[in-house]
Tab-separated table of C-alpha atoms in Angstrom:
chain	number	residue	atom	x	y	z
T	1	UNK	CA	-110.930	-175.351	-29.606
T	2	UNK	CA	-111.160	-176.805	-32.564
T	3	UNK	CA	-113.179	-176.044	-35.929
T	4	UNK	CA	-115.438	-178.332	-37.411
T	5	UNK	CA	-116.117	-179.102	-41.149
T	6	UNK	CA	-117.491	-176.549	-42.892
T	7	UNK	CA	-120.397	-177.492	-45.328
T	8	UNK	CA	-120.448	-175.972	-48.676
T	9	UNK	CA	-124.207	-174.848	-47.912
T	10	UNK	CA	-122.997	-172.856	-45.307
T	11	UNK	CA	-120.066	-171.279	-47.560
T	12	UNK	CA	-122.898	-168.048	-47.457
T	13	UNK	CA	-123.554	-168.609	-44.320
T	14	UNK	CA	-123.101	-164.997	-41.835
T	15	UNK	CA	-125.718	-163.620	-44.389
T	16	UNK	CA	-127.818	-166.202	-45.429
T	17	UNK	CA	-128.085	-167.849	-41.870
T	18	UNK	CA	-129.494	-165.002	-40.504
T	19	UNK	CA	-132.219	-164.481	-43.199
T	20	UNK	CA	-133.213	-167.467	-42.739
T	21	UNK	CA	-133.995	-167.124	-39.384
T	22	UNK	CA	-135.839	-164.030	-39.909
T	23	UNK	CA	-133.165	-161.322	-38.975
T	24	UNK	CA	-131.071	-158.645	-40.619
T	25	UNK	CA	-127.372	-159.353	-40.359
T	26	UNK	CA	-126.784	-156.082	-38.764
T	27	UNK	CA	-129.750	-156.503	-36.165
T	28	UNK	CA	-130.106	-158.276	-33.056
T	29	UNK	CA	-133.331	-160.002	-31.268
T	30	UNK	CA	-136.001	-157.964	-31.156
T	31	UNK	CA	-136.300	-158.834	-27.146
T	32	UNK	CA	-134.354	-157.360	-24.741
T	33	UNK	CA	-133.715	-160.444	-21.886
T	34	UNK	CA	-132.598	-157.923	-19.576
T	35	UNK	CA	-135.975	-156.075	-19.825
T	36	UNK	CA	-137.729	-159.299	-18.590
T	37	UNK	CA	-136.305	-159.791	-15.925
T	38	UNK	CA	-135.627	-158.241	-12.408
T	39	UNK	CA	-131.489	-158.140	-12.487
T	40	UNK	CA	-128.778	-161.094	-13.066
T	41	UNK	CA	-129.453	-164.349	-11.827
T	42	UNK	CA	-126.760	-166.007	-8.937
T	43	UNK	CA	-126.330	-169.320	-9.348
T	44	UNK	CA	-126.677	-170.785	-5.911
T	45	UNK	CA	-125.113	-174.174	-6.791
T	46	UNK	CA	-121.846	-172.547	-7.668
T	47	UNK	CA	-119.171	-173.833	-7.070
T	48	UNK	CA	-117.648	-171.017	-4.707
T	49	UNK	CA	-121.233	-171.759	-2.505
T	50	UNK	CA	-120.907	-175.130	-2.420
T	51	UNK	CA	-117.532	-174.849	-0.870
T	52	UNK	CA	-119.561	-171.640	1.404
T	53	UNK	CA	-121.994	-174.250	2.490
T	54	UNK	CA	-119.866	-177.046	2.814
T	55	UNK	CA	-117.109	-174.978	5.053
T	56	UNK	CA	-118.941	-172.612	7.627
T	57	UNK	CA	-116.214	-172.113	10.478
T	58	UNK	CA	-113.420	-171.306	7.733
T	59	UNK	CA	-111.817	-167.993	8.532
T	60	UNK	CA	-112.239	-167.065	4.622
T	61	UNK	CA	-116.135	-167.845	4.093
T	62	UNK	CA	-117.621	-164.676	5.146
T	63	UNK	CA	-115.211	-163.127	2.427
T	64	UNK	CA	-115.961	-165.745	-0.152
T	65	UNK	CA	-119.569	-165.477	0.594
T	66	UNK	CA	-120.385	-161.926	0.085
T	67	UNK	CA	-117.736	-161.093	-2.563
T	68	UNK	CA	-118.136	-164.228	-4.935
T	69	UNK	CA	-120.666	-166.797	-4.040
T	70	UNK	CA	-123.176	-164.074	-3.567
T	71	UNK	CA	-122.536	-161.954	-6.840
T	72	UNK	CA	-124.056	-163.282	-10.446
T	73	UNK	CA	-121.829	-165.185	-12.799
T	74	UNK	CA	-122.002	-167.735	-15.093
T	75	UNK	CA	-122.385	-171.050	-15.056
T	76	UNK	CA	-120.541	-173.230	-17.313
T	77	UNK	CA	-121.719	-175.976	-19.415
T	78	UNK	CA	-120.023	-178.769	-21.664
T	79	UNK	CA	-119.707	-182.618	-21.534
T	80	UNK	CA	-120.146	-183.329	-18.310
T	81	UNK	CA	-123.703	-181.261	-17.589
T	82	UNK	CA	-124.972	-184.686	-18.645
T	83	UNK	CA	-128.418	-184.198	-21.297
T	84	UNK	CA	-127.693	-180.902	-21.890
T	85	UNK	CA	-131.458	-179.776	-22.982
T	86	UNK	CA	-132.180	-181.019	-19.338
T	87	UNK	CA	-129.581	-179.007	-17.816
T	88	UNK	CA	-129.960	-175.850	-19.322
T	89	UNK	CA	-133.856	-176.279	-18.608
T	90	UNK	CA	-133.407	-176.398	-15.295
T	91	UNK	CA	-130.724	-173.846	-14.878
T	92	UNK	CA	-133.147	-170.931	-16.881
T	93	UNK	CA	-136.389	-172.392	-15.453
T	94	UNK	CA	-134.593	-172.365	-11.357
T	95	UNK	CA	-133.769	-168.357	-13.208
T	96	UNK	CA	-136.848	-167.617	-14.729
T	97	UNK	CA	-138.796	-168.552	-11.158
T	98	UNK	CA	-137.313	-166.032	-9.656
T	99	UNK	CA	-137.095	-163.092	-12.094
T	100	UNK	CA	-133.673	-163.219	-12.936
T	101	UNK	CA	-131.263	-163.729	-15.541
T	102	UNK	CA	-128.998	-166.080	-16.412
T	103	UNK	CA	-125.700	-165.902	-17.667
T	104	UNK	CA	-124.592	-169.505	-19.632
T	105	UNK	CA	-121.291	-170.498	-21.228
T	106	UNK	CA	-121.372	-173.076	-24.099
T	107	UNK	CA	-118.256	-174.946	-24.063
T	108	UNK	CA	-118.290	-178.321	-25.728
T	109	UNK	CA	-116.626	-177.683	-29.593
T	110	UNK	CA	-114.768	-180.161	-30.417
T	111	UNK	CA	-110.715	-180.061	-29.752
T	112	UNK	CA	-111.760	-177.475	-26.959
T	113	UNK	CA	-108.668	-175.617	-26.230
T	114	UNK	CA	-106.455	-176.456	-28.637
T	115	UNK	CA	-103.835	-174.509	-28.126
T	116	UNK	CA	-103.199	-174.662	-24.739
T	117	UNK	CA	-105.008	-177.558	-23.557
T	118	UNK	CA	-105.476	-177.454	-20.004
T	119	UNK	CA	-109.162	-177.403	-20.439
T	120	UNK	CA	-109.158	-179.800	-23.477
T	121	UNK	CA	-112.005	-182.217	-24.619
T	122	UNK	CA	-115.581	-181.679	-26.382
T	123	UNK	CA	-117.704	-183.186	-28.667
T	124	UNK	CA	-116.271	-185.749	-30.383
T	125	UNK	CA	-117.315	-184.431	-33.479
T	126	UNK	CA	-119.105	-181.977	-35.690
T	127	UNK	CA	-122.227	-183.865	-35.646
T	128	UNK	CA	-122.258	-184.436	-31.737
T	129	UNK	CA	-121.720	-181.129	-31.536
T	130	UNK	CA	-124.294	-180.006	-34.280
T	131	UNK	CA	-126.870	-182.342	-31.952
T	132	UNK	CA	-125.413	-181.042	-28.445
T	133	UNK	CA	-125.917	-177.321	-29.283
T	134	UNK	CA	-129.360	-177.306	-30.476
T	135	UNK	CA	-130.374	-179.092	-27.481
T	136	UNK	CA	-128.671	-176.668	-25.681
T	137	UNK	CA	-130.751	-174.436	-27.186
T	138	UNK	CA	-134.331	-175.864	-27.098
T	139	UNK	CA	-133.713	-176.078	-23.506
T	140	UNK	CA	-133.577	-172.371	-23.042
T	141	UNK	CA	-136.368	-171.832	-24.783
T	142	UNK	CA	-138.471	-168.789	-25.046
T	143	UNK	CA	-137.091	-167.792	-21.709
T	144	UNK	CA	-134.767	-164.664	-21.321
T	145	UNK	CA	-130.984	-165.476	-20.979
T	146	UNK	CA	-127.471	-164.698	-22.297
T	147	UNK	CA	-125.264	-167.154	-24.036
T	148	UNK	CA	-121.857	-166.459	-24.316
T	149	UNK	CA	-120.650	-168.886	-26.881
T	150	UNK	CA	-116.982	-171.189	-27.156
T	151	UNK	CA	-114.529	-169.096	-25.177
T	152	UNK	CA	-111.432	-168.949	-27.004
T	153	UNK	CA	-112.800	-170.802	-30.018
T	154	UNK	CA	-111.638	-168.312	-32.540
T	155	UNK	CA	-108.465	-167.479	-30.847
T	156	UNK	CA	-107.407	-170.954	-30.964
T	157	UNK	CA	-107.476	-171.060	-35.025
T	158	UNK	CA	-103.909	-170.416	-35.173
T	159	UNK	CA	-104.000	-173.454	-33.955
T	160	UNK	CA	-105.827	-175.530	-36.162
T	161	UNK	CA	-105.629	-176.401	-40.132
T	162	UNK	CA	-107.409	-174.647	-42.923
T	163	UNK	CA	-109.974	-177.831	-43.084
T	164	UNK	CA	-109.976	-177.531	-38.991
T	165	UNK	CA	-111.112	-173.722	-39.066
T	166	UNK	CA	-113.313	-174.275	-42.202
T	167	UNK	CA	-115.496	-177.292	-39.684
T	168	UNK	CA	-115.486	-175.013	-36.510
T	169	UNK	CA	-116.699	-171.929	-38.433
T	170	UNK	CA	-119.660	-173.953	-39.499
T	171	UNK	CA	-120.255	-174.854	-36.461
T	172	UNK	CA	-120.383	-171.819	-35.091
T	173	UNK	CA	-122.562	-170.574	-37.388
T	174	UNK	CA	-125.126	-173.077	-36.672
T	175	UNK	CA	-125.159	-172.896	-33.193
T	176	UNK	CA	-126.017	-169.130	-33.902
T	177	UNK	CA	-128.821	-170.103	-36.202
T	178	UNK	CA	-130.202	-172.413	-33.523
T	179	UNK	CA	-130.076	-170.377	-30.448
T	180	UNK	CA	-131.757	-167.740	-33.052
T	181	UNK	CA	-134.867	-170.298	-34.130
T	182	UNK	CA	-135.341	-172.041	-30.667
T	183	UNK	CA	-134.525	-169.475	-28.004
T	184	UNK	CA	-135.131	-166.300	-29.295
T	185	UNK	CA	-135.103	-164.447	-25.919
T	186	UNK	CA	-131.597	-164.842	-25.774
T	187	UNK	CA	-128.681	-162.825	-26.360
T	188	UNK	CA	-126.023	-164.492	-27.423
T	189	UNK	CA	-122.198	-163.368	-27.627
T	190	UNK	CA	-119.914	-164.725	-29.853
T	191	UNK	CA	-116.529	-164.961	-27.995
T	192	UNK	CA	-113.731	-162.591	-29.276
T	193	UNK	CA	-110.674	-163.449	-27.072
T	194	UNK	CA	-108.920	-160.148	-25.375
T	195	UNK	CA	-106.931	-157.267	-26.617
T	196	UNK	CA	-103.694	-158.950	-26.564
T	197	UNK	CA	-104.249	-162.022	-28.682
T	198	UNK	CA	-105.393	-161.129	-32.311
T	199	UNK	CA	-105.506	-157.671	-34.119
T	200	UNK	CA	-108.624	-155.805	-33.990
T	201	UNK	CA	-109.200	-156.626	-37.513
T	202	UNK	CA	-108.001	-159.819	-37.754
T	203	UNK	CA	-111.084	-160.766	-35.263
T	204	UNK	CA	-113.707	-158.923	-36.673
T	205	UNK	CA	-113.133	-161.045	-39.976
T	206	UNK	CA	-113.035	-164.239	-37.739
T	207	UNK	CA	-116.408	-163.150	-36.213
T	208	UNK	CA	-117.634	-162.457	-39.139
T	209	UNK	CA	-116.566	-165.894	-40.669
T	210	UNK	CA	-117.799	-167.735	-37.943
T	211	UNK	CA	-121.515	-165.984	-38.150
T	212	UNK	CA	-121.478	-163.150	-35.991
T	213	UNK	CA	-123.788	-161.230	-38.211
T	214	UNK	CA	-126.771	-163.381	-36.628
T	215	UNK	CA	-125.544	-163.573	-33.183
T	216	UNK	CA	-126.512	-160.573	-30.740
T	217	UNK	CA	-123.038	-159.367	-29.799
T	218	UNK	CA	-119.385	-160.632	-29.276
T	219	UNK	CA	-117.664	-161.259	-25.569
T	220	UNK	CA	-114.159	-160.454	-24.896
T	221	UNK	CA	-111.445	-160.479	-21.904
T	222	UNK	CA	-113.302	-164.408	-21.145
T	223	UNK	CA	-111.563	-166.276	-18.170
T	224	UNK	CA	-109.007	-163.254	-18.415
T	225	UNK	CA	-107.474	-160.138	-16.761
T	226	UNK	CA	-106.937	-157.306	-18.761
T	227	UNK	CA	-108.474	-154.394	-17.359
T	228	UNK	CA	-111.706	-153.570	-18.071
T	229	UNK	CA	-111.090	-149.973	-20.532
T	230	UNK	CA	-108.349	-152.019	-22.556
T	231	UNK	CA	-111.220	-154.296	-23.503
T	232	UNK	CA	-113.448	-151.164	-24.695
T	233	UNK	CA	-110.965	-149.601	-26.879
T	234	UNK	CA	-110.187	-153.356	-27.871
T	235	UNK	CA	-114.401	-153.893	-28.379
T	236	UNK	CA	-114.916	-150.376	-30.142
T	237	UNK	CA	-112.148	-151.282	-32.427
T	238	UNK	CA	-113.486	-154.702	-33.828
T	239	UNK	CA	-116.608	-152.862	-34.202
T	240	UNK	CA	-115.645	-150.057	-35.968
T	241	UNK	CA	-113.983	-152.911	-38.201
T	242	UNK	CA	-117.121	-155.041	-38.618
T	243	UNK	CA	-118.657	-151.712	-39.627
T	244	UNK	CA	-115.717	-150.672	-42.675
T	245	UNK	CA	-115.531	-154.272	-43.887
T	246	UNK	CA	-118.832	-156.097	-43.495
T	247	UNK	CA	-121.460	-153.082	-43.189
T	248	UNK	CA	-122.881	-153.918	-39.488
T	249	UNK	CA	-121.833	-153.172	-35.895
T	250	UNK	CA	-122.068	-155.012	-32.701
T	251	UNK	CA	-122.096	-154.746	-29.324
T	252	UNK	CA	-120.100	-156.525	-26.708
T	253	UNK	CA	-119.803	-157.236	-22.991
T	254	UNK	CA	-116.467	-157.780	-21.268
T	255	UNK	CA	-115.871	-160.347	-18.561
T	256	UNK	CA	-114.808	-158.583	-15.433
T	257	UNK	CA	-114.335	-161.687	-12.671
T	258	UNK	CA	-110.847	-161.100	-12.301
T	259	UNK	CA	-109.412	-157.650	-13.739
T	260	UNK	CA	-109.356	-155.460	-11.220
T	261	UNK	CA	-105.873	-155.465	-11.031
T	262	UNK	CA	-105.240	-156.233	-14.957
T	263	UNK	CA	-102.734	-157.966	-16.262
T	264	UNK	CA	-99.441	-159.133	-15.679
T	265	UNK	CA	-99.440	-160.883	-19.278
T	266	UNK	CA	-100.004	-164.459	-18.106
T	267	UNK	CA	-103.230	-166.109	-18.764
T	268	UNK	CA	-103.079	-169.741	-16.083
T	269	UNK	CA	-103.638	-168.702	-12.291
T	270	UNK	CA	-101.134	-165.603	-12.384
T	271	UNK	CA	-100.571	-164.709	-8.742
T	272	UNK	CA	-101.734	-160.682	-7.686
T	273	UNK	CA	-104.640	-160.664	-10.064
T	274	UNK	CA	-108.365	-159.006	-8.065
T	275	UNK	CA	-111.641	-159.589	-8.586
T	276	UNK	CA	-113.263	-156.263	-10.857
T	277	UNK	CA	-116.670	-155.095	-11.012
T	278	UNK	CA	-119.680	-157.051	-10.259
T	279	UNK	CA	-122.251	-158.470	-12.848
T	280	UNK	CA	-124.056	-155.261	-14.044
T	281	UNK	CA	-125.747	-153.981	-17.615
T	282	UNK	CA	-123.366	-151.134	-18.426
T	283	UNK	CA	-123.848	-147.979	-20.659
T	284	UNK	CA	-121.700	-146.383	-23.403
T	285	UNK	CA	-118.579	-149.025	-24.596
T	286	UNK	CA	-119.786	-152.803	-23.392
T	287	UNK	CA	-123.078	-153.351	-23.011
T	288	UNK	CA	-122.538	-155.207	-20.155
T	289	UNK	CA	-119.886	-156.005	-17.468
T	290	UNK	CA	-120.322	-159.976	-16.788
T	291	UNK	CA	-118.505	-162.132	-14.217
T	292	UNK	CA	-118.100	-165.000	-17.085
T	293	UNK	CA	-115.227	-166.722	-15.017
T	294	UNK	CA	-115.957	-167.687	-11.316
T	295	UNK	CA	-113.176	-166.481	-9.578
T	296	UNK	CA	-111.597	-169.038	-7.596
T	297	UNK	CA	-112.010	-171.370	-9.974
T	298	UNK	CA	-108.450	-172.734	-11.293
T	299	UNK	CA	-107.299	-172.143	-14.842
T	300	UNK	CA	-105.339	-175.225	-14.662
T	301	UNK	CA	-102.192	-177.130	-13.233
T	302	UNK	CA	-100.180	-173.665	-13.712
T	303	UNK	CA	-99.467	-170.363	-11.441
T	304	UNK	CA	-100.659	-170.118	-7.841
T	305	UNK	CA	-102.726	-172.971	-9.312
T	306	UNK	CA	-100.396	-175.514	-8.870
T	307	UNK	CA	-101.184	-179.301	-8.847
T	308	UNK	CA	-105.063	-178.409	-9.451
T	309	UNK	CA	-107.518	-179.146	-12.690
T	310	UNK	CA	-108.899	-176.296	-14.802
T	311	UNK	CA	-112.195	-175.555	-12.838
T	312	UNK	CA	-111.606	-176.593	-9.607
T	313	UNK	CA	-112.223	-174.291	-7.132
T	314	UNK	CA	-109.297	-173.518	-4.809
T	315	UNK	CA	-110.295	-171.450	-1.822
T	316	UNK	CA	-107.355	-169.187	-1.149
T	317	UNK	CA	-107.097	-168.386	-4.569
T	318	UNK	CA	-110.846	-166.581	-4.467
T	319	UNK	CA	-109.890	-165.297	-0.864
T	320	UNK	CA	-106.199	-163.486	-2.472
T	321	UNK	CA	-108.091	-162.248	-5.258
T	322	UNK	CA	-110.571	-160.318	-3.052
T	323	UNK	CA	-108.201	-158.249	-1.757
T	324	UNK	CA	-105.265	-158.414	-4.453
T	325	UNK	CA	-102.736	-160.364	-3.452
């Protein structure tokens, strides 16, 4: 994903954002979304239960039903949710009826993916984006969710020019500041890539560049497969570097949808990859343990996902990672 411009205004900005939203760069929301609400929210128009609902003599549906449709993940939105402030309205309030909460991805930057570009696209530019993510926000509200934030946004810098990283960090930063003023029972996690990308210190100063200091926390291992305690040493080590270099520690949740097997160092549908532990709020290392990725859901036209679009769901692909294979 790409980086928009950044504004000499927000040249301060990790700091000076989050004073100016009323928090310490080191602190979080004083809510606690999980403590106002009765446990994670499933999203029953996923797209693993559509294909439940829409297929109920297939061999593989019991399978499907109770080990994906049925467990709480998150639910994706970008340029085609449509009016996004509507969307994520609905989504939280259809939550928030219930008791539960949601998990929500934010993935419209612009030059989305980047580097690899099988899930390319997003605003078209700064400014869109600027608009679309404070929408996003407002929509949310005061109700209690999480946010997890650009996946692979940061990674992709390599990627990008020095003007390029300089727009997207701004960005960033904003988005933080708006989720911060207009839906301040949410968490939100800036994402952070996975242990094998970028050096532990290397990311903490991108985090910290791109306004981590007013988001809640950082998410790692997004839409990947390394195992869930490579993460945590990778998680405790960006925060132990956030803590030398900037003066301020933060936690992190790992995404767990399809490491239960970890890696075989491929990214794009590798074949022999398992689902990993369900949704749950964790204790000591990530906060949490979040099914961010739905599994079954393609990474692309690559791997056992052959001839498919990145986020289309492909049945026997969630059916072989249930059991491993």
């Amino acid at each position: 994903m790409r980086r928009p411009r950044r504004r000499t205004a927000l040249l301060i900005a990790p700091t000076l954002t989050a004073l100016l939203v009323g928090l310490d760069p080191g602190t979080a929301h004083a809510a606690d979304p999980t403590t106002m609400t009765s446990g994670f929210y499933a999203d029953p128009d996923s797209s693993a239960q559509q294909w439940v609902n829409s297929h109920p003599g297939d061999g593989r549906t019991a399978a499907i039903r109770s080990s994906i449709a049925n467990v709480p993940a998150a639910r994706w939105f970008g340029n085609w949710s449509g009016p996004i402030g509507t969307a994520t309205g609905a989504y939280v309030g259809a939550a928030a009826s219930g008791g539960k909460l949601p998990i929500l991805v934010a993935y419209n930057i612009p030059n989305r993916d980047i580097c690899a570009g099988q899930s390319g696209g997003g605003a078209g530019s700064a400014a869109d984006y600027d608009t679309w993510i404070a929408a996003f926000a407002s929509g949310i509200g005061n109700r209690p969710a999480l946010v997890v934030l650009e996946p692979d946004a940061l990674g992709h810098e390599s990627c990008m020019t020095p003007a390029q990283v300089s727009e997207r960090n701004a960005m960033l930063r904003n988005a933080v500041a708006q989720f911060n003023a207009k839906a301040p029972n949410t968490w939100v996690y800036l994402d952070a890539g996975n242990p094998a990308w970028l050096s532990a210190p290397t990311m903490a100063r991108l985090l910290a560049d791109a306004g981590v200091a007013g988001a809640h926390g950082f998410s790692l291992n997004v839409s990947n497969f390394y195992p869930t305690g490579q993460n945590t040493a990778y998680g405790n080590d960006i925060s132990a570097a956030l803590k030398s270099s900037y003066g301020y520690t933060k936690p992190y949740v790992v995404d767990t949808s399809r490491n239960g097997n970890g890696s075989d160092g491929t990214w794009c549908n590798p074949p022999g990859r398992r689902i990993g532990t369900p949704t749950t709020r964790a204790g000591g290392g990530p906060e949490m343990l979040l099914w961010v990725k739905s599994p079954g859901e393609s990474d692309g036209n690559c791997g056992t996902g052959s001839g498919s679009t990145a986020g289309q769901f492909l049945p026997e692909v969630a059916y072989k990672l249930i059991y491993g294979y």
